[in-house]
Coordinates of C-alpha atoms and ligand atoms in Angstrom, one line a residue:
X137 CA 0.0 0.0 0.0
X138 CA 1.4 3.6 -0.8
X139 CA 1.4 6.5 1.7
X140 CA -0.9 9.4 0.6
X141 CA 0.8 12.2 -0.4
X142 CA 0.6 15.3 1.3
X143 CA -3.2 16.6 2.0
X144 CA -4.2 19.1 0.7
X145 CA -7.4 20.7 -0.6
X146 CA -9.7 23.9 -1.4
X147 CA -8.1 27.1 -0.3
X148 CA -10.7 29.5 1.8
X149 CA -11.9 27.3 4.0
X150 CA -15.5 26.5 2.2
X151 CA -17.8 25.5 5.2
X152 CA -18.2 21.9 4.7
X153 CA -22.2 21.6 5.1
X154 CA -24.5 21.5 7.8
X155 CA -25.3 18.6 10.2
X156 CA -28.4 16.3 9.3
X157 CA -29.9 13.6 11.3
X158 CA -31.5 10.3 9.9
X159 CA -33.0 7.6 11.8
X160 CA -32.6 4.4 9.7
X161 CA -35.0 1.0 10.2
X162 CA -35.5 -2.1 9.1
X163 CA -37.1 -5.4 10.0
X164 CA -37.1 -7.4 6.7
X165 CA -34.4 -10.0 5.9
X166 CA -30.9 -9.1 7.3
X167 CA -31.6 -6.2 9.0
X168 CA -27.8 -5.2 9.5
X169 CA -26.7 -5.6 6.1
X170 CA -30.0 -3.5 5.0
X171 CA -28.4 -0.8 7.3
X172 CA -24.7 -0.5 6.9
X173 CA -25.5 -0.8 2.7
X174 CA -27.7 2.3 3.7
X175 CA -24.6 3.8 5.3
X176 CA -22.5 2.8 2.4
X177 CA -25.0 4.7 0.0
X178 CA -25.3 7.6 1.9
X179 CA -21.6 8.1 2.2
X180 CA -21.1 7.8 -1.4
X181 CA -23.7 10.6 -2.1
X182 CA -21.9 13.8 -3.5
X183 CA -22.3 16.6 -0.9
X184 CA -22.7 14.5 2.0
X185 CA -20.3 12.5 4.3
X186 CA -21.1 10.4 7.3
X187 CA -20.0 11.9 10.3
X188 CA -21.5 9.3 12.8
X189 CA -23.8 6.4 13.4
X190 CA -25.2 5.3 16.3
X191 CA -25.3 1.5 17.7
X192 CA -28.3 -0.5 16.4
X193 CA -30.9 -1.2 18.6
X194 CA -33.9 -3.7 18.3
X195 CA -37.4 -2.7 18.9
X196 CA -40.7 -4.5 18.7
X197 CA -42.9 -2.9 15.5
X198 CA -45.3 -0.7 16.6
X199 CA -48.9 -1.5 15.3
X200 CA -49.4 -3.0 11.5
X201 CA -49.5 -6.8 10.7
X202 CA -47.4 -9.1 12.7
X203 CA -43.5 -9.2 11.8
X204 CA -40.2 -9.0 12.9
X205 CA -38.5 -6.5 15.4
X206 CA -37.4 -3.5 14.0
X207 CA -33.2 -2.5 14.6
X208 CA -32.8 0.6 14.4
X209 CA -30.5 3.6 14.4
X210 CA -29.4 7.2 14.3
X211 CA -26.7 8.6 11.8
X212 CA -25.3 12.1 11.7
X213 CA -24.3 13.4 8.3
X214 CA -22.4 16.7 7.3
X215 CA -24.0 17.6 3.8
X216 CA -24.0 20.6 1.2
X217 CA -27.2 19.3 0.2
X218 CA -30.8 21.1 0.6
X219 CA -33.3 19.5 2.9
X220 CA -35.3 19.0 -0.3
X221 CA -32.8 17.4 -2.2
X222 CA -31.6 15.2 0.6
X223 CA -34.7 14.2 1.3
X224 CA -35.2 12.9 -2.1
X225 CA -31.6 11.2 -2.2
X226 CA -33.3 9.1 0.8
X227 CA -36.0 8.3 -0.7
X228 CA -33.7 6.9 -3.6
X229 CA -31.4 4.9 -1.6
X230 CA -34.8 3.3 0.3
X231 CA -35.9 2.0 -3.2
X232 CA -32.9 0.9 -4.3
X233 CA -32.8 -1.3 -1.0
X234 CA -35.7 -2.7 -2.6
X235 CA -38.7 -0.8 -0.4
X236 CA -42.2 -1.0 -1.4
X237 CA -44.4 1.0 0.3
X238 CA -47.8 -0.7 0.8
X239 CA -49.6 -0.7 3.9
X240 CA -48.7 1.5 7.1
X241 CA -46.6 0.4 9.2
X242 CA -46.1 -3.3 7.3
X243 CA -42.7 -4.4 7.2
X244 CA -39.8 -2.7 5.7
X245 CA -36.3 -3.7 4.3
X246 CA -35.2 0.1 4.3
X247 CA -36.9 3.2 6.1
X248 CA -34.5 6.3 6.2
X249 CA -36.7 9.1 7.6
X250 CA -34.9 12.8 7.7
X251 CA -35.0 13.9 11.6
X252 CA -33.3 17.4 10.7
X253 CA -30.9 19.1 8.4
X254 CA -29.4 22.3 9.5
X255 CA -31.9 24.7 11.5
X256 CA -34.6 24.0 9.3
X257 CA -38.2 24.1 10.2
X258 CA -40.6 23.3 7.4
X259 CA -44.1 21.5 7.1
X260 CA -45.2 21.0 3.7
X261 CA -46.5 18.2 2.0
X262 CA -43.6 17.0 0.5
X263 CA -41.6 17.5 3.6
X264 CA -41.9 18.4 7.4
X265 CA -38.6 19.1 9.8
X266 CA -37.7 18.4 12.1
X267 CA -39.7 14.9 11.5
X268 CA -42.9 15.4 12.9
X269 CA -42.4 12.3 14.9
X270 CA -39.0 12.9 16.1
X271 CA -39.5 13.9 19.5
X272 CA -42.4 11.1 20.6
X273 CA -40.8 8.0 19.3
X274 CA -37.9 6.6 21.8
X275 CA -35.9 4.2 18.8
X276 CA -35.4 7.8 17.5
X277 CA -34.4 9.4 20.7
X278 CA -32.2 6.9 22.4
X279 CA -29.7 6.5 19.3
X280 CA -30.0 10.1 18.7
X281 CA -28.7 11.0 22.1
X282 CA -26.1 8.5 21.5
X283 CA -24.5 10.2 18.7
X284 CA -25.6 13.9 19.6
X285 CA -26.8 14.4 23.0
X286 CA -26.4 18.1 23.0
X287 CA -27.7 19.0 19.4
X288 CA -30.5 21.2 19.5
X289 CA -33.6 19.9 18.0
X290 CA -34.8 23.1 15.4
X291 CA -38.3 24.7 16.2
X292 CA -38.0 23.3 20.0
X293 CA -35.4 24.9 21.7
X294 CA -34.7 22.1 23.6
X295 CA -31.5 19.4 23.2
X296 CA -31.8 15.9 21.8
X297 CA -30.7 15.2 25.7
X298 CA -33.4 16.9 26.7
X299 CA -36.6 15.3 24.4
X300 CA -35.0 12.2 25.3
X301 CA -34.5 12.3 29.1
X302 CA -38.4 13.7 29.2
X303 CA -39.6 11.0 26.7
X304 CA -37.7 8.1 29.2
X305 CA -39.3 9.9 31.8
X306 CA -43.2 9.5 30.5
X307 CA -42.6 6.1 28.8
X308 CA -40.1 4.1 30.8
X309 CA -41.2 1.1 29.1
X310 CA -40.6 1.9 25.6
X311 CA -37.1 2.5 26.5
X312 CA -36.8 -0.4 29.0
X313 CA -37.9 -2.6 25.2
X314 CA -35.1 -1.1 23.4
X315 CA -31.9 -3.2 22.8
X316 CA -28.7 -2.6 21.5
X317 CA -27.7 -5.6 19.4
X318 CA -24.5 -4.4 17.3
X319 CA -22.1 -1.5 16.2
X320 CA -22.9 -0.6 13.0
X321 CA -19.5 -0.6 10.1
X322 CA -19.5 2.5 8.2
X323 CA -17.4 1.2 5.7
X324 CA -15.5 3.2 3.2
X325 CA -13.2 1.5 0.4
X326 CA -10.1 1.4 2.3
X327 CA -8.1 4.6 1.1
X328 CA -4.3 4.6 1.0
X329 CA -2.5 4.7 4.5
X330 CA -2.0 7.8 5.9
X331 CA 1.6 9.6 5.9
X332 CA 3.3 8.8 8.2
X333 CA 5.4 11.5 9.9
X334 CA 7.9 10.6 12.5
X335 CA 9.3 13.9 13.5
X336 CA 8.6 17.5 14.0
X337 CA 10.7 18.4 10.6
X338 CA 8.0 15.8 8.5
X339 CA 4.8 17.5 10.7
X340 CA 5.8 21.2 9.8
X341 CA 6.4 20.2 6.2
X342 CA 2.7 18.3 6.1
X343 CA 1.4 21.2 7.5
X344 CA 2.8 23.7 5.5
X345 CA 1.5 21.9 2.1
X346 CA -2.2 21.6 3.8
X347 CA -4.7 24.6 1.9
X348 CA -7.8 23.9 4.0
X349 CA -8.7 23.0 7.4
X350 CA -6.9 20.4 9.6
X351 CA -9.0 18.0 12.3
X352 CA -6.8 16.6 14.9
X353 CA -7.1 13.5 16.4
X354 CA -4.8 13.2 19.2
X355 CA -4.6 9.1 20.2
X356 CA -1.9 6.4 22.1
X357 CA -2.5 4.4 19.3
X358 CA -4.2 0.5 20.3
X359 CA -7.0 2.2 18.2
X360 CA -10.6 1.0 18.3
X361 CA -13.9 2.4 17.1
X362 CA -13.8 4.9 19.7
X363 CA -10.7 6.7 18.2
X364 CA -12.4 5.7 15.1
X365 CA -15.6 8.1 15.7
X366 CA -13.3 10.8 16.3
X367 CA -11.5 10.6 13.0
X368 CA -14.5 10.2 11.2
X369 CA -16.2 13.3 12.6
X370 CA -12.6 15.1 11.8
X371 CA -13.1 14.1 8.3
X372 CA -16.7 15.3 8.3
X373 CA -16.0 18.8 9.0
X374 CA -12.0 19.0 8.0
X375 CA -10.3 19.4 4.7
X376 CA -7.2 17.4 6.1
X377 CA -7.2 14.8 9.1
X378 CA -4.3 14.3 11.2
X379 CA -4.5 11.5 13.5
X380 CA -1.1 11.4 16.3
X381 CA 0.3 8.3 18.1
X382 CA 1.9 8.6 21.2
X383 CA 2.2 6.7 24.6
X384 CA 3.1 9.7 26.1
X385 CA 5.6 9.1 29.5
X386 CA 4.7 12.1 31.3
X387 CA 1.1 11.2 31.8
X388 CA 2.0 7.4 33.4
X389 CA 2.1 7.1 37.4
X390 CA 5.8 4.8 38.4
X391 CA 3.5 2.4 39.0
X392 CA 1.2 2.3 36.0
X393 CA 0.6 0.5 32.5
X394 CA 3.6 2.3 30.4
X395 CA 5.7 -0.4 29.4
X396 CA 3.4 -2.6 28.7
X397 CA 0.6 0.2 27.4
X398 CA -0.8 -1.7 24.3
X399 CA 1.2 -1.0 20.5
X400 CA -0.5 -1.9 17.4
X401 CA 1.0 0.4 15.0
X402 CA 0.3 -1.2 11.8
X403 CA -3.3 -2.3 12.6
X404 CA -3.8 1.8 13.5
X405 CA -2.7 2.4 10.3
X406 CA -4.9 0.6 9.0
X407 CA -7.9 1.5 10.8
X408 CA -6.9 4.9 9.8
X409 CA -6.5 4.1 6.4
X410 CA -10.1 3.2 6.8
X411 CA -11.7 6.6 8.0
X412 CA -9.5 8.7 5.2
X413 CA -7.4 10.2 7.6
X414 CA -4.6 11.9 6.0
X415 CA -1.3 11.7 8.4
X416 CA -0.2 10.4 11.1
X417 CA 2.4 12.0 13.6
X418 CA 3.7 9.4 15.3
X419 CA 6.9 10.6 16.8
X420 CA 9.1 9.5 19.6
X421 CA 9.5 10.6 22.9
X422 CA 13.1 12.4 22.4
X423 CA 11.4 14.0 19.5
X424 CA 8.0 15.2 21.6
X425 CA 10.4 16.3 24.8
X426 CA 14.2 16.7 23.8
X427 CA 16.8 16.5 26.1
X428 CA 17.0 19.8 28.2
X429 CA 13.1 19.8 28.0
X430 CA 12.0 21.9 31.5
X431 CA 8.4 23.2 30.8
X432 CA 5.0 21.4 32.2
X433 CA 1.6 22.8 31.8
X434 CA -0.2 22.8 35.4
X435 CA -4.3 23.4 35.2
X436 CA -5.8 24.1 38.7
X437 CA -9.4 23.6 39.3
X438 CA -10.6 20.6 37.1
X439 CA -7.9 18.6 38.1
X440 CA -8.2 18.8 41.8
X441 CA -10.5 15.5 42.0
X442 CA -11.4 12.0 40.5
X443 CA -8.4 11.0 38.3
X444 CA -6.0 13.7 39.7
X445 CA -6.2 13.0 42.8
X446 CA -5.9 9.0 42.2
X447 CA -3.0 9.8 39.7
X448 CA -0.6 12.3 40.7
X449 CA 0.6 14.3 37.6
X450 CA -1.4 12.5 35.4
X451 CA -2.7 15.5 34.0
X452 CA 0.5 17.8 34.1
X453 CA 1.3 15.3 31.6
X454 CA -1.6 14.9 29.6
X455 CA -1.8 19.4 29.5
X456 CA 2.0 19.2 28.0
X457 CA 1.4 16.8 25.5
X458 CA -1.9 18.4 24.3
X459 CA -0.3 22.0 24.3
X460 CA 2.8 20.9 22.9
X461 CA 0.3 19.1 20.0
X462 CA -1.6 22.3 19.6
X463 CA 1.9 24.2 19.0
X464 CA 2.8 21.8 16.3
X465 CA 0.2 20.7 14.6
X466 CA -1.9 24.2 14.6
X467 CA -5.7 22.6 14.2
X468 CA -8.5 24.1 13.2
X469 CA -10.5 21.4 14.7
X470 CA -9.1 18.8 17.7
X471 CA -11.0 15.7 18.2
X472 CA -11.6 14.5 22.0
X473 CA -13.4 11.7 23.4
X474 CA -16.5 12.5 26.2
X475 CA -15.6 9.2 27.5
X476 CA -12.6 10.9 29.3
X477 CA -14.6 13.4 30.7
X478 CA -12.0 14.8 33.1
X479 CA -9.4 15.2 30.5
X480 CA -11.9 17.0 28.4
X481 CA -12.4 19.6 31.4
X482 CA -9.0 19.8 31.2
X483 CA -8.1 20.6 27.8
X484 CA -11.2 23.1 27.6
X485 CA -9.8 24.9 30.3
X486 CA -6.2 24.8 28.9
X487 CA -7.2 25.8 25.6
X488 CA -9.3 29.2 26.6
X489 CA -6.7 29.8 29.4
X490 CA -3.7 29.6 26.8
X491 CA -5.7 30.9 23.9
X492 CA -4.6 27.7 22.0
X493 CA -6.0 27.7 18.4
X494 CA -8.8 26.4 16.8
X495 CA -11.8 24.5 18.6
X496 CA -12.1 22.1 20.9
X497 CA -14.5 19.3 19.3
X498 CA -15.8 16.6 22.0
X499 CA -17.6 13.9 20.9
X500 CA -20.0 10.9 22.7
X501 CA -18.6 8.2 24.2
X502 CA -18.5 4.8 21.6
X503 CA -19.8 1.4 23.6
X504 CA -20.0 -2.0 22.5
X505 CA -23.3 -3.8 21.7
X506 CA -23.3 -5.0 25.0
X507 CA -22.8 -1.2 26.6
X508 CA -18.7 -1.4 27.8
X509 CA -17.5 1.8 26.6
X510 CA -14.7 1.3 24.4
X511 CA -11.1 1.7 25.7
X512 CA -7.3 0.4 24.8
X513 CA -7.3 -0.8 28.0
X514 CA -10.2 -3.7 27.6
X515 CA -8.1 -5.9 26.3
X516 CA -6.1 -6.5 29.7
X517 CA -9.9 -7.8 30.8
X518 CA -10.0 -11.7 30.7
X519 CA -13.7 -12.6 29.4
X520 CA -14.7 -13.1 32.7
X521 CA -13.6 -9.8 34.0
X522 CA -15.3 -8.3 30.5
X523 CA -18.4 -9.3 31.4
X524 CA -18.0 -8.4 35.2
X525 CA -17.2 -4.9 34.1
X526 CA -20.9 -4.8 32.3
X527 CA -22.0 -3.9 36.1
X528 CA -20.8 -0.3 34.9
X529 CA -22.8 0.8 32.0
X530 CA -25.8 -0.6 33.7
X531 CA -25.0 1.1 37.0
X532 CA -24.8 4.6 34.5
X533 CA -28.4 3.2 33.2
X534 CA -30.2 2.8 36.2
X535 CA -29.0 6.1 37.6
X536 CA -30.1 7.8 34.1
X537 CA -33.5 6.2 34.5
X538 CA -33.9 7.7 38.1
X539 CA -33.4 10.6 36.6
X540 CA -35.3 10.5 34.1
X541 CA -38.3 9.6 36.6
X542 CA -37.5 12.9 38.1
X543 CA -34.6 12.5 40.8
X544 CA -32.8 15.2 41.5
X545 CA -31.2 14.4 44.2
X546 CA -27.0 13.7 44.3
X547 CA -27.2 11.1 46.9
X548 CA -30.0 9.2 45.3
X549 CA -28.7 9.0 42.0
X550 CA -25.1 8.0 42.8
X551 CA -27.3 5.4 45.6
X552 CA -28.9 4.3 42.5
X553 CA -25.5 3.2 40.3
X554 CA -23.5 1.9 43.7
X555 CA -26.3 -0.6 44.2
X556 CA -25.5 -1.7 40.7
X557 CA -21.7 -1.6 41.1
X558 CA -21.8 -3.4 44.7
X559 CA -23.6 -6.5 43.4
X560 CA -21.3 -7.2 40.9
X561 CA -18.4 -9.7 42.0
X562 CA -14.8 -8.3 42.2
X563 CA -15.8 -4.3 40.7
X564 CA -13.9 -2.3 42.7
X565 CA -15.3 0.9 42.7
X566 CA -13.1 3.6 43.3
X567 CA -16.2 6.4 42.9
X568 CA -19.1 7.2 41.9
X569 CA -20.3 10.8 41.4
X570 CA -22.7 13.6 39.9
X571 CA -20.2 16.1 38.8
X572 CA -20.3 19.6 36.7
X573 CA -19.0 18.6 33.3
X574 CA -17.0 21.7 33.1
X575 CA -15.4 22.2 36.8
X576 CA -15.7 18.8 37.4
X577 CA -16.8 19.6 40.8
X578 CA -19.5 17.7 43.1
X579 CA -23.2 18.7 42.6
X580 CA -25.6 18.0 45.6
X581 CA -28.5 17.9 43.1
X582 CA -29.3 18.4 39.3
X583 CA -29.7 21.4 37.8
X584 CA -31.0 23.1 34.4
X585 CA -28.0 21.8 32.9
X586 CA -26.7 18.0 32.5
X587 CA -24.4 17.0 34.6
X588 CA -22.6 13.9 34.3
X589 CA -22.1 10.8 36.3
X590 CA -18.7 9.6 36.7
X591 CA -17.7 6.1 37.6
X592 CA -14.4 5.0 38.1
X593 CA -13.7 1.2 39.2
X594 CA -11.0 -2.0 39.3
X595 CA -12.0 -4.9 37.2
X596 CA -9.1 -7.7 38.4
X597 CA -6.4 -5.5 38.0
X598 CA -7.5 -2.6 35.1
X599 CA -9.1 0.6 36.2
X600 CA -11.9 1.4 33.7
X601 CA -13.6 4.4 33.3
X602 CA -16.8 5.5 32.4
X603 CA -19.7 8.6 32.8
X604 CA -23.2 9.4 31.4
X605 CA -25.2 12.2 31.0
X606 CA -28.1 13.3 34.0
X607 CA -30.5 15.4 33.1
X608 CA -34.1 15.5 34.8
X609 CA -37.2 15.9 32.7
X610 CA -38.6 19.6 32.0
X611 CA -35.0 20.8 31.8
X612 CA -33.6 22.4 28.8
X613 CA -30.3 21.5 27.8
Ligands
AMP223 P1 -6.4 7.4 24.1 O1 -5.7 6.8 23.0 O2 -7.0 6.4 25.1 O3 -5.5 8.5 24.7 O4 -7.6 8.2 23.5 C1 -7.5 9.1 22.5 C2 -8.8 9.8 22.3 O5 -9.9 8.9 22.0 C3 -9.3 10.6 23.6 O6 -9.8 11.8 23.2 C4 -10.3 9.6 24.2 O7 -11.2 10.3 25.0 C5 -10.9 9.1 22.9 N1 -11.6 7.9 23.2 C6 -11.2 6.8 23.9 N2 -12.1 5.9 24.0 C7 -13.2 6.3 23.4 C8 -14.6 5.9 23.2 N3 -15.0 4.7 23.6 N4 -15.4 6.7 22.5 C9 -15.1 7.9 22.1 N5 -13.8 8.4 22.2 C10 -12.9 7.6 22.9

């Protein structure tokens, strides 16, 4: 396979498109080939890339003749397209998958229905947005909030969060009868590997031939779908896409993982051949910190708890890295994953206190079918320890559904996910807590803004990590 050559596109920064949502069904033959084809299709449609897709969940049919369950799922798209004329490209990809419409509600090989594209609010004949069913039907709402929690549903004024959490909240049950049975591929033709750039001489040279926008992905390699997401939302709304690969010492504890810290460099290359990302700077430590190297970054305030106070320095390490990335790699847009929410405090509060450029782009935490979030670190787990560590995504769940039935209250909600977590054989938990997603402080209850539950705990000998949104019903987001 041949490196890509440097990356390059438009000058002028053209705005890439606005976000659209489509949920996508089916319950005819097999129903996760009749989706990802769907994905395929979409992502091959001039004017509009795939920026995310939710896990598939099954779902009894509601009403019509008796048939199968339904699975389905939530994908976010980045198009140039009208609503019109999207609309009518969904329509097309639905009858090439061989849809007939016949009776309400009968079975279907291929429904794609248009939640939302850009702010619009419409309701003609031909075509109503946001979907005039969006907000009532909770196999929209629960992948919807998977991919983009805090997008704001157009015409409501209230978050995708928000409709969901008060949905869950009237009709428990509908949620309770949802599944998730599989991620979904968004498969591309595998493009050529990215460049590969080994020092800081090969990054500025990269960098000086890119014309447009650059995402930034910043990874320690062992890359699974979760570093995946990231690159493919870079590549959504980035001309160029510039993943980096580093197992970066200063953020390891003596006593932690380092030396053994998972390396799969050639696998990440493929995976990142895979999303289209461009280049890769995967450089080594004398490169990243020289000898002579003196100067740490120290954030106050959303270190103080959680993760920095378990591991001392930990994020001194993690704020040098990022700045230092920021210096070199001067992105428009950098990638970070909500699943470490702490480190996402951090680097916000980094990156206004330092006026780093470009934005700071988080995005929803990626989990298996079975709910584990997705982390380098899963595969120290031995099955049985996999399937102990389940007791955390379902202690997340059941405080989400308090909640959602209208608990407010701190010590109720974390009483909620302990329960969970303390009936689950050898799970450790080290804690549990309702925090502000920005200070990443205690709350004593919730407020008119999410907050999120944090978990931290020891599965045999590997400290996962893991946090949801809480929001209770009637607030806006
Ligand atoms: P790491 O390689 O573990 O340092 O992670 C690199 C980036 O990927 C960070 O921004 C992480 O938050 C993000 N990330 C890790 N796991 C996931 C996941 N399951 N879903 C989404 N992002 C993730």
């Amino acid at each position: 396979m041949t490196s890509r050559p440097a990356a390059p596109r438009r000058p002028g920064l053209p705005a890439p498109g606005q976000p659209a949502f489509v949920a996508l069904g089916s319950n005819v033959g097999d129903r996760r080939a009749h989706l990802e084809a769907a994905l395929v299709a979409l992502g091959a449609t001039p004017g509009v890339r795939v920026a995310a897709v939710s896990a598939a969940y099954q779902n009894p049919p509601v009403g019509g003749p008796p048939q199968d369950d339904y699975w389905n799922a939530v994908a976010e798209l980045v198009t140039t397209l009208s609503p019109e004329a999207l609309a009518a490209r969904l329509h097309a990809v639905e009858a090439a998958a061989g849809r007939v419409r016949t009776v309400p509600a009968a079975p279907r090989t291929l429904d794609l229905d248009l939640l939302s594209c850009g702010d619009e609010v419409c309701r003609t004949p031909a075509l109503e947005l946001p979907h005039p069913r969006a907000t009532c039907r909770a196999f929209v709402l629960a992948p919807w909030a998977d991919v983009a929690p805090d997008a704001v549903v157009p015409g409501t004024g209230a978050t995708v969060l928000a409709h969901a959490t008060r949905l869950r909240g009237r009709e428990p049950a509908a949620f309770a009868a949802l599944r998730r049975v599989a991620l979904l591929r968004v498969a591309a033709p595998r493009g050529a590997r990215p460049a590969v750039l080994p020092d800081a001489e090969a990054l500025a040279a990269w960098r000086a031939r890119v014309e447009g926008t650059v995402g930034l992905v910043p990874t320690m390699g062992a890359l699974h779908e979760g570093h995946a997401s990231l690159a493919r939302r870079a590549r959504a709304a980035c001309d160029a896409v510039l993943a980096t690969i580093f197992v970066n010492p200063l953020q390891f504890g003596p006593t932690e993982d380092l030396a053994r810290y998972p390396r799969t460099f050639d696998a990440d290359l493929d995976l990142l051949a895979d999303v289209g990302a461009d280049a890769v700077y995967a450089p080594t430590v004398d490169d990243l910190y020289p000898a002579g190297f003196s100067t740490h970054v120290d954030v106050d305030g959303p270190t103080a708890g959680f993760e920095g106070a378990a591991r001392p320095g930990h994020f001194r390490g993690v704020a040098t890295v990022v700045a230092k990335l920021f210096a070199r790699t001067r992105p428009d847009r950098a990638f970070f994953g909500r699943k470490d929410a702490q480190q996402v405090a951090v680097v916000r509060r980094m990156h206004a206190d330092l006026d780093l450029p470009g934005a700071v782009v988080v995005a929803p935490t990626v989990r298996d079918a079975d709910g584990l979030a997705l982390s380098s670190r899963n595969r120290y787990l031995t099955p049985d320890e996999r399937a102990r560590a389940l007791a955390i995504p379902r202690a997340l769940d059941a405080a989400r559904a308090r909640a959602a039935a209208g608990e407010r209250r701190r010590d109720a909600l974390v009483a909620a996910a302990r329960a969970v977590l303390d009936g689950a054989a050898d799970v450790a938990t080290a804690y549990v807590e309702v925090v502000d997603p920005a200070r990443f402080v205690p709350l004593a209850e919730l407020g008119a803004a999410p907050a999120l539950l944090v978990v931290a705990a020891k599965v045999g000998t590997t400290r996962l990590l893991d946090n949801e949104w809480l929001l209770a019903p009637g607030d806006d987001a």
